[in-house]
CSV table of C-alpha atoms and ligand atoms in Angstrom, one decimal:
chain,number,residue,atom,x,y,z
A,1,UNK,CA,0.0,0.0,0.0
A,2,UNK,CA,1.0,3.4,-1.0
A,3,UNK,CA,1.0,6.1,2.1
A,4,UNK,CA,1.2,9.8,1.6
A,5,UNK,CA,2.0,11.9,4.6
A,6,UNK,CA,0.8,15.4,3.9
A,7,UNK,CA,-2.2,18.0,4.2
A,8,UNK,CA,-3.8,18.3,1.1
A,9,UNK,CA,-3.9,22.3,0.7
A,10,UNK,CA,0.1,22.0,0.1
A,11,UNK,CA,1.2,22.1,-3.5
A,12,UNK,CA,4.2,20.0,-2.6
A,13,UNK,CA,1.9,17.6,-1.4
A,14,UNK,CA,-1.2,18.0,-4.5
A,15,UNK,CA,1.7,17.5,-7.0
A,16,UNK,CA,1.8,13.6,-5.6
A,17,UNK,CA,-2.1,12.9,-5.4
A,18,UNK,CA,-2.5,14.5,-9.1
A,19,UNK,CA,0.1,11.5,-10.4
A,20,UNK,CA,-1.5,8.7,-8.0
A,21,UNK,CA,-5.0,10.2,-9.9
A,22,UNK,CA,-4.0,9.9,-12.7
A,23,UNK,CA,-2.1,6.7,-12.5
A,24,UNK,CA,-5.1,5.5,-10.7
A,25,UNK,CA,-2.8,3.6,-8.5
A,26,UNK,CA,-4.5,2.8,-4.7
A,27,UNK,CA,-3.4,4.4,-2.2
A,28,UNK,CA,-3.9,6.4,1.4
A,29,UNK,CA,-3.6,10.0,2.9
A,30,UNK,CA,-2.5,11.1,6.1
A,31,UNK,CA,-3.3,15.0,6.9
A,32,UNK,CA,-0.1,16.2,8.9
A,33,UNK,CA,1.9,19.4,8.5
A,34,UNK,CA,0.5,22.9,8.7
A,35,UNK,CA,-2.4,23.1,11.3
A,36,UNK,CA,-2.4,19.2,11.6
A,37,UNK,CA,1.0,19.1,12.8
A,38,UNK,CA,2.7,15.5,13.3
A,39,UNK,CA,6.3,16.4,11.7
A,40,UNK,CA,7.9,17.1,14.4
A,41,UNK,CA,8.4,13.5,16.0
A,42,UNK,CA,10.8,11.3,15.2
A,43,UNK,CA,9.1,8.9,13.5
A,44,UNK,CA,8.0,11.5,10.8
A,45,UNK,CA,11.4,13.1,10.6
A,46,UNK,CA,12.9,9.9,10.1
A,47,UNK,CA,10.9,10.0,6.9
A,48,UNK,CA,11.0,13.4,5.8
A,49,UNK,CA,14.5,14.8,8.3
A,50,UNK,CA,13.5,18.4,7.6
A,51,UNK,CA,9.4,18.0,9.0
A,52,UNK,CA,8.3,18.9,5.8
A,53,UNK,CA,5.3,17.5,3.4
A,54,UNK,CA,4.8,15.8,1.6
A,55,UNK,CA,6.5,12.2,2.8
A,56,UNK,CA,5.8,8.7,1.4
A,57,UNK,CA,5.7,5.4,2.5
A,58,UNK,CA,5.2,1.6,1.4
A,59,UNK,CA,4.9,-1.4,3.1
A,60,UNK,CA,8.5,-3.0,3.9
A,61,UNK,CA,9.2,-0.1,5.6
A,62,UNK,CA,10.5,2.1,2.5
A,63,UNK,CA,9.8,6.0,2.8
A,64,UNK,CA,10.9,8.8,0.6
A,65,UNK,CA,10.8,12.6,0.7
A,66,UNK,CA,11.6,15.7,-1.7
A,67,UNK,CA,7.9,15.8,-3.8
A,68,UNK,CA,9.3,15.8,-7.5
A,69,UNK,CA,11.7,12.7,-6.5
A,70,UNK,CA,8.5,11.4,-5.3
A,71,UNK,CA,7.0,11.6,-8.6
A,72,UNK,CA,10.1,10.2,-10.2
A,73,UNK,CA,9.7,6.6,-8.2
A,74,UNK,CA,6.0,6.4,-8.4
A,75,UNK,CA,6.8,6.3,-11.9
A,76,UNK,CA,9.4,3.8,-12.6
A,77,UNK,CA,8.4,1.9,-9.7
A,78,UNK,CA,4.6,1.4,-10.3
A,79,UNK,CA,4.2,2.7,-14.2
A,80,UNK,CA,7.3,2.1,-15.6
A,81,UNK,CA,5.8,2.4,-18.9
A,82,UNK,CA,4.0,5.8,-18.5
A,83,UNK,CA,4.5,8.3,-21.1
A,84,UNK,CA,4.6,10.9,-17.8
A,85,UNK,CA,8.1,9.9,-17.7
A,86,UNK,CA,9.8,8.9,-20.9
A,87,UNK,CA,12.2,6.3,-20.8
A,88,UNK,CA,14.3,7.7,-23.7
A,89,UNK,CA,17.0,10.0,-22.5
A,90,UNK,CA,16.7,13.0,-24.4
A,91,UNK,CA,12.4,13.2,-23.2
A,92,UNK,CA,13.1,12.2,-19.7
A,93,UNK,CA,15.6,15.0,-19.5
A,94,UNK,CA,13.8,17.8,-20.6
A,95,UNK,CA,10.8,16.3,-18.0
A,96,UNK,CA,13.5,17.2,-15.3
A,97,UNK,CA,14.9,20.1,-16.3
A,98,UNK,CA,11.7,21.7,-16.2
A,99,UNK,CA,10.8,19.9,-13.1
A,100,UNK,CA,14.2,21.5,-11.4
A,101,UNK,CA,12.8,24.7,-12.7
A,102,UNK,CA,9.6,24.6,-10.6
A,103,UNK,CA,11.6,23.9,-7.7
A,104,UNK,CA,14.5,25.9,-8.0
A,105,UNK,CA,13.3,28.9,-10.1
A,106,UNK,CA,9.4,29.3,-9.8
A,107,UNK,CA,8.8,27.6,-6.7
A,108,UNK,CA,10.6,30.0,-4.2
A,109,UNK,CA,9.0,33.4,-5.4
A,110,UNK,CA,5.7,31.5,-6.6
A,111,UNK,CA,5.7,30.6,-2.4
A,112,UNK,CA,6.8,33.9,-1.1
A,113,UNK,CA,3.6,35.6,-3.6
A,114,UNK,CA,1.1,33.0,-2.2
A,115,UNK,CA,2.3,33.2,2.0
A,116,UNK,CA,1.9,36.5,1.0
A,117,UNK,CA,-1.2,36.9,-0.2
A,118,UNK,CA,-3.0,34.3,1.4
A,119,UNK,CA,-1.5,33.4,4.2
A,120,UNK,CA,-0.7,36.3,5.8
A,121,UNK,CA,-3.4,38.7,7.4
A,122,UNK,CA,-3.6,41.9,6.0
A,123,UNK,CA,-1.7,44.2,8.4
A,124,UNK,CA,1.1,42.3,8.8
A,125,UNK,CA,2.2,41.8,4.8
A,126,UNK,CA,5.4,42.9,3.7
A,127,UNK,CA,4.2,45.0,0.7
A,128,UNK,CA,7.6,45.5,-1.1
A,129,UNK,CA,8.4,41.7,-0.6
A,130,UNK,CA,5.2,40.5,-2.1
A,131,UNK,CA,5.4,42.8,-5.7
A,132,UNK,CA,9.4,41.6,-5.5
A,133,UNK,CA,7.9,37.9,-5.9
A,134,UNK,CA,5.1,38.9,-8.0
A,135,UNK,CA,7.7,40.1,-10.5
A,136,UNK,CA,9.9,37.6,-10.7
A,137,UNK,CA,7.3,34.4,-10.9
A,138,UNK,CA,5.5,36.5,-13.4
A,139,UNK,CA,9.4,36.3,-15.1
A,140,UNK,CA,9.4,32.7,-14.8
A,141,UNK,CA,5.5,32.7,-16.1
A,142,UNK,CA,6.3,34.2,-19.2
A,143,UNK,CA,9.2,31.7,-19.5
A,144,UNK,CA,6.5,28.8,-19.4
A,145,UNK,CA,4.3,30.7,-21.5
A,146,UNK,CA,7.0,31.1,-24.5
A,147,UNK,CA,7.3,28.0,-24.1
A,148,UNK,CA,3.9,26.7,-24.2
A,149,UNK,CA,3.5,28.9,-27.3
A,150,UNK,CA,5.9,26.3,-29.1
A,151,UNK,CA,4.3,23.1,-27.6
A,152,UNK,CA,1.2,22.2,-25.9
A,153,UNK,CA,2.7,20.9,-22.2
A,154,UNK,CA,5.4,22.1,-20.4
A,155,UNK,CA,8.0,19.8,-22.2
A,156,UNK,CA,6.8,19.1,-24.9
A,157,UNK,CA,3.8,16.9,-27.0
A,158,UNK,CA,2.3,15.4,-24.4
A,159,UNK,CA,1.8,15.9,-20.7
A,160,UNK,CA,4.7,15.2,-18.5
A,161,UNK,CA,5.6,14.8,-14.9
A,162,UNK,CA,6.8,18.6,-16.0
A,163,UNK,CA,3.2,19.7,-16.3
A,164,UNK,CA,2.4,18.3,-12.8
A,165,UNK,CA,4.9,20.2,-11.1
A,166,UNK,CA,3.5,23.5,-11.6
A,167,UNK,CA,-0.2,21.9,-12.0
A,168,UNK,CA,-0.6,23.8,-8.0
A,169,UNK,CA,0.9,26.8,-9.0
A,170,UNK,CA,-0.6,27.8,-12.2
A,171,UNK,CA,-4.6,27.5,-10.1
A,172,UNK,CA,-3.4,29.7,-7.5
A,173,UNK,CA,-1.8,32.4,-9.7
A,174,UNK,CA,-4.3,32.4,-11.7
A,175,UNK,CA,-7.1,32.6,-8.7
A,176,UNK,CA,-5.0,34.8,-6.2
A,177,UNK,CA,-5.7,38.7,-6.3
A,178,UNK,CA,-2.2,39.2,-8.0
A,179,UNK,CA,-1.5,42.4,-9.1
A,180,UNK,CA,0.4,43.0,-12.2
A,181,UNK,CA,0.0,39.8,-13.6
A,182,UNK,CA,0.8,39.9,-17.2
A,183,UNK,CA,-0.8,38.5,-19.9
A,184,UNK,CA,0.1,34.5,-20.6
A,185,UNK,CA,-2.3,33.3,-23.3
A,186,UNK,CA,-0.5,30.6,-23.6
A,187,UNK,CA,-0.4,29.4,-19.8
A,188,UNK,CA,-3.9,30.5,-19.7
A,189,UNK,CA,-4.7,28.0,-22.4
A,190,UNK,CA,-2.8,25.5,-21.1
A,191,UNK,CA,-4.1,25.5,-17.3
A,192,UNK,CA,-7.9,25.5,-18.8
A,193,UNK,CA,-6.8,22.5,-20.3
A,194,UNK,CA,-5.8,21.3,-17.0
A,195,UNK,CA,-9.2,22.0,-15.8
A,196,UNK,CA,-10.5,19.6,-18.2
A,197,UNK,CA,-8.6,16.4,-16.5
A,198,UNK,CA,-10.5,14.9,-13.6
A,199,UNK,CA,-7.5,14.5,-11.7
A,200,UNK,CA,-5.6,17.6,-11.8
A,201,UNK,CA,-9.7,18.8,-10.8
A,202,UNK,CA,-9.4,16.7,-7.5
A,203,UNK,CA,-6.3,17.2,-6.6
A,204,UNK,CA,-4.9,21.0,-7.7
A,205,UNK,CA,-8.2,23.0,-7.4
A,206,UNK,CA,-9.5,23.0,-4.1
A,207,UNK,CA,-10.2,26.2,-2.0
A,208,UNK,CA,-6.9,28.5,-2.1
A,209,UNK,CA,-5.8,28.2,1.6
B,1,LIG,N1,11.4,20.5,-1.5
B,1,LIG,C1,10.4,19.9,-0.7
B,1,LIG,C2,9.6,21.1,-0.1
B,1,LIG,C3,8.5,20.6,0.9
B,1,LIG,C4,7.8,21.8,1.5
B,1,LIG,O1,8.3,23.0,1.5
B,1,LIG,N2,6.6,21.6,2.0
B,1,LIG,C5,5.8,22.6,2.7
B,1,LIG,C6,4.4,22.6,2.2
B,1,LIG,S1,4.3,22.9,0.4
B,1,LIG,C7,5.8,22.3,4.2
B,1,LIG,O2,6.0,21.2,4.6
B,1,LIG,N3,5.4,23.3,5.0
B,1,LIG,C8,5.3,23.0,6.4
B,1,LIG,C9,4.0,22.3,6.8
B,1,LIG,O3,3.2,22.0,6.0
B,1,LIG,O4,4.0,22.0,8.0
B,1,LIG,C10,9.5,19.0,-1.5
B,1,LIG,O5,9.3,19.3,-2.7
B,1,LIG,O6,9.0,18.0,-1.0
C-alpha cells in the first residue's frame, strides 16, 4: 500500500495525489503538517529529516521525501511504462529540467507571492516583498508561457511529470488577487486544459488556503 503523509492544501503535497489520480494507482492520505501538525516527532522526521510534506511510504518499511523525487519513483516503480516519464534519455531529460525549474526557479517566489497573499493577514504583509515575488514568478510565467506557445505541455507533445509540477501553481496564480499579472495566453490556455482532467480537478483546485 502506497501512504502519503501530507495536508492536502500543500502544492508539494497535491503535485503527488494528481500523479497517484491519474495513475489511478490505490493508495492512502494522512493529513499532517500545517495546522495538523505531526512532523515534528521522530518517526516522521525519520521519513522526511527536515518536517516537511509531503512524505511517502510503502509497506516494507521504505519511505521517501523531496515531492518531484516522489514523482520520479511512483513512476518507474509502479508505471514504468508511463508516457509521464519517458524512458528515452533525451524526453526524460527535458521532464526534469523543467521539473528543477519549478523547484528551484518558480517555486521560491511563486511561495513567497502565495504566503503572502494568502496566508498572511492583511496588516502584517510585507508589501515590497510580495510585488518583488510577484515580478519575478511573473518572469518565470512568461518563461512557461514562451514555451507553451511552441508546444502544448510544459516539455513538450504530451503531458509530462513537468506539467504536474506547476499543476498547483498555475490554479493559485491564476485565482490569487495578483497584481500586475501579465498577460500569458499561452499558460492561460494551457491550465484551462488542465481543468478539463479529472484529476488535476481533485487534486490542484480545491479552495486556495
Ligand atoms: N522541496 C520539498 C519542499 C517541501 C515543502 O516545503 N513543503 C511545505 C508545504 S508545500 C511544508 O512542509 N510546509 C510546512 C508544513 O506544511 O507543516 C518538496 O518538494 O517536497
Amino acid at each position: 500500500m502506497i501512504r502519503l503523509w501530507g495536508r492536502s492544501t500543500s502544492s508539494n503535497v497535491m503535485k503527488v495525489v494528481w500523479l497517484l489520480e491519474e495513475l489511478g494507482l490505490p493508495y492512502e492520505r494522512r493529513d499532517v503538517g500545517g495546522p495538523f501538525g505531526g512532523t515534528a516527532t521522530p518517526e516522521y522526521r525519520a521519513m522526511q529529516p527536515l518536517g516537511l510534506v509531503p512524505a511517502l511510504e510503502e509497506d516494507g518499511g521504505f519511505t521517501l521525501f523531496e515531492s518531484n523525487v516522489i514523482l520520479r519513483y511512483l513512476c518507474n516503480a509502479h508505471a514504468p511504462a508511463t508516457p509521464l516519464y519517458p524512458a528515452d534519455p533525451r524526453p526524460r531529460a527535458q521532464v526534469e529540467a523543467w521539473m528543477e525549474f519549478q523547484q528551484t526557479a518558480l517555486g521560491p517566489p511563486a511561495s513567497t507571492v502565495f504566503v503572502g497573499l494568502v496566508r498572511t493577514p492583511p496588516e502584517k504583509r510585507d508589501a515590497a516583498a510580495i510585488a518583488k515575488a510577484t515580478r519575478e514568478a511573473a518572469a518565470m510565467w512568461t518563461i512557461i508561457d514562451a514555451g507553451l506557445a511552441r508546444h502544448p505541455y510544459v516539455a513538450g507533445e504530451s503531458l509530462s511529470l513537468a506539467d504536474l509540477t506547476y499543476g498547483p501553481h498555475v490554479h493559485r496564480w491564476f485565482n490569487m488577487p495578483v497584481e500586475g499579472r501579465p498577460a500569458a495566453p499561452h499558460l492561460r490556455a494551457w491550465y484551462d486544459g488542465l481543468l478539463t482532467r479529472p484529476a488535476y480537478k481533485a487534486a490542484c483546485t480545491g479552495p486556495i488556503v
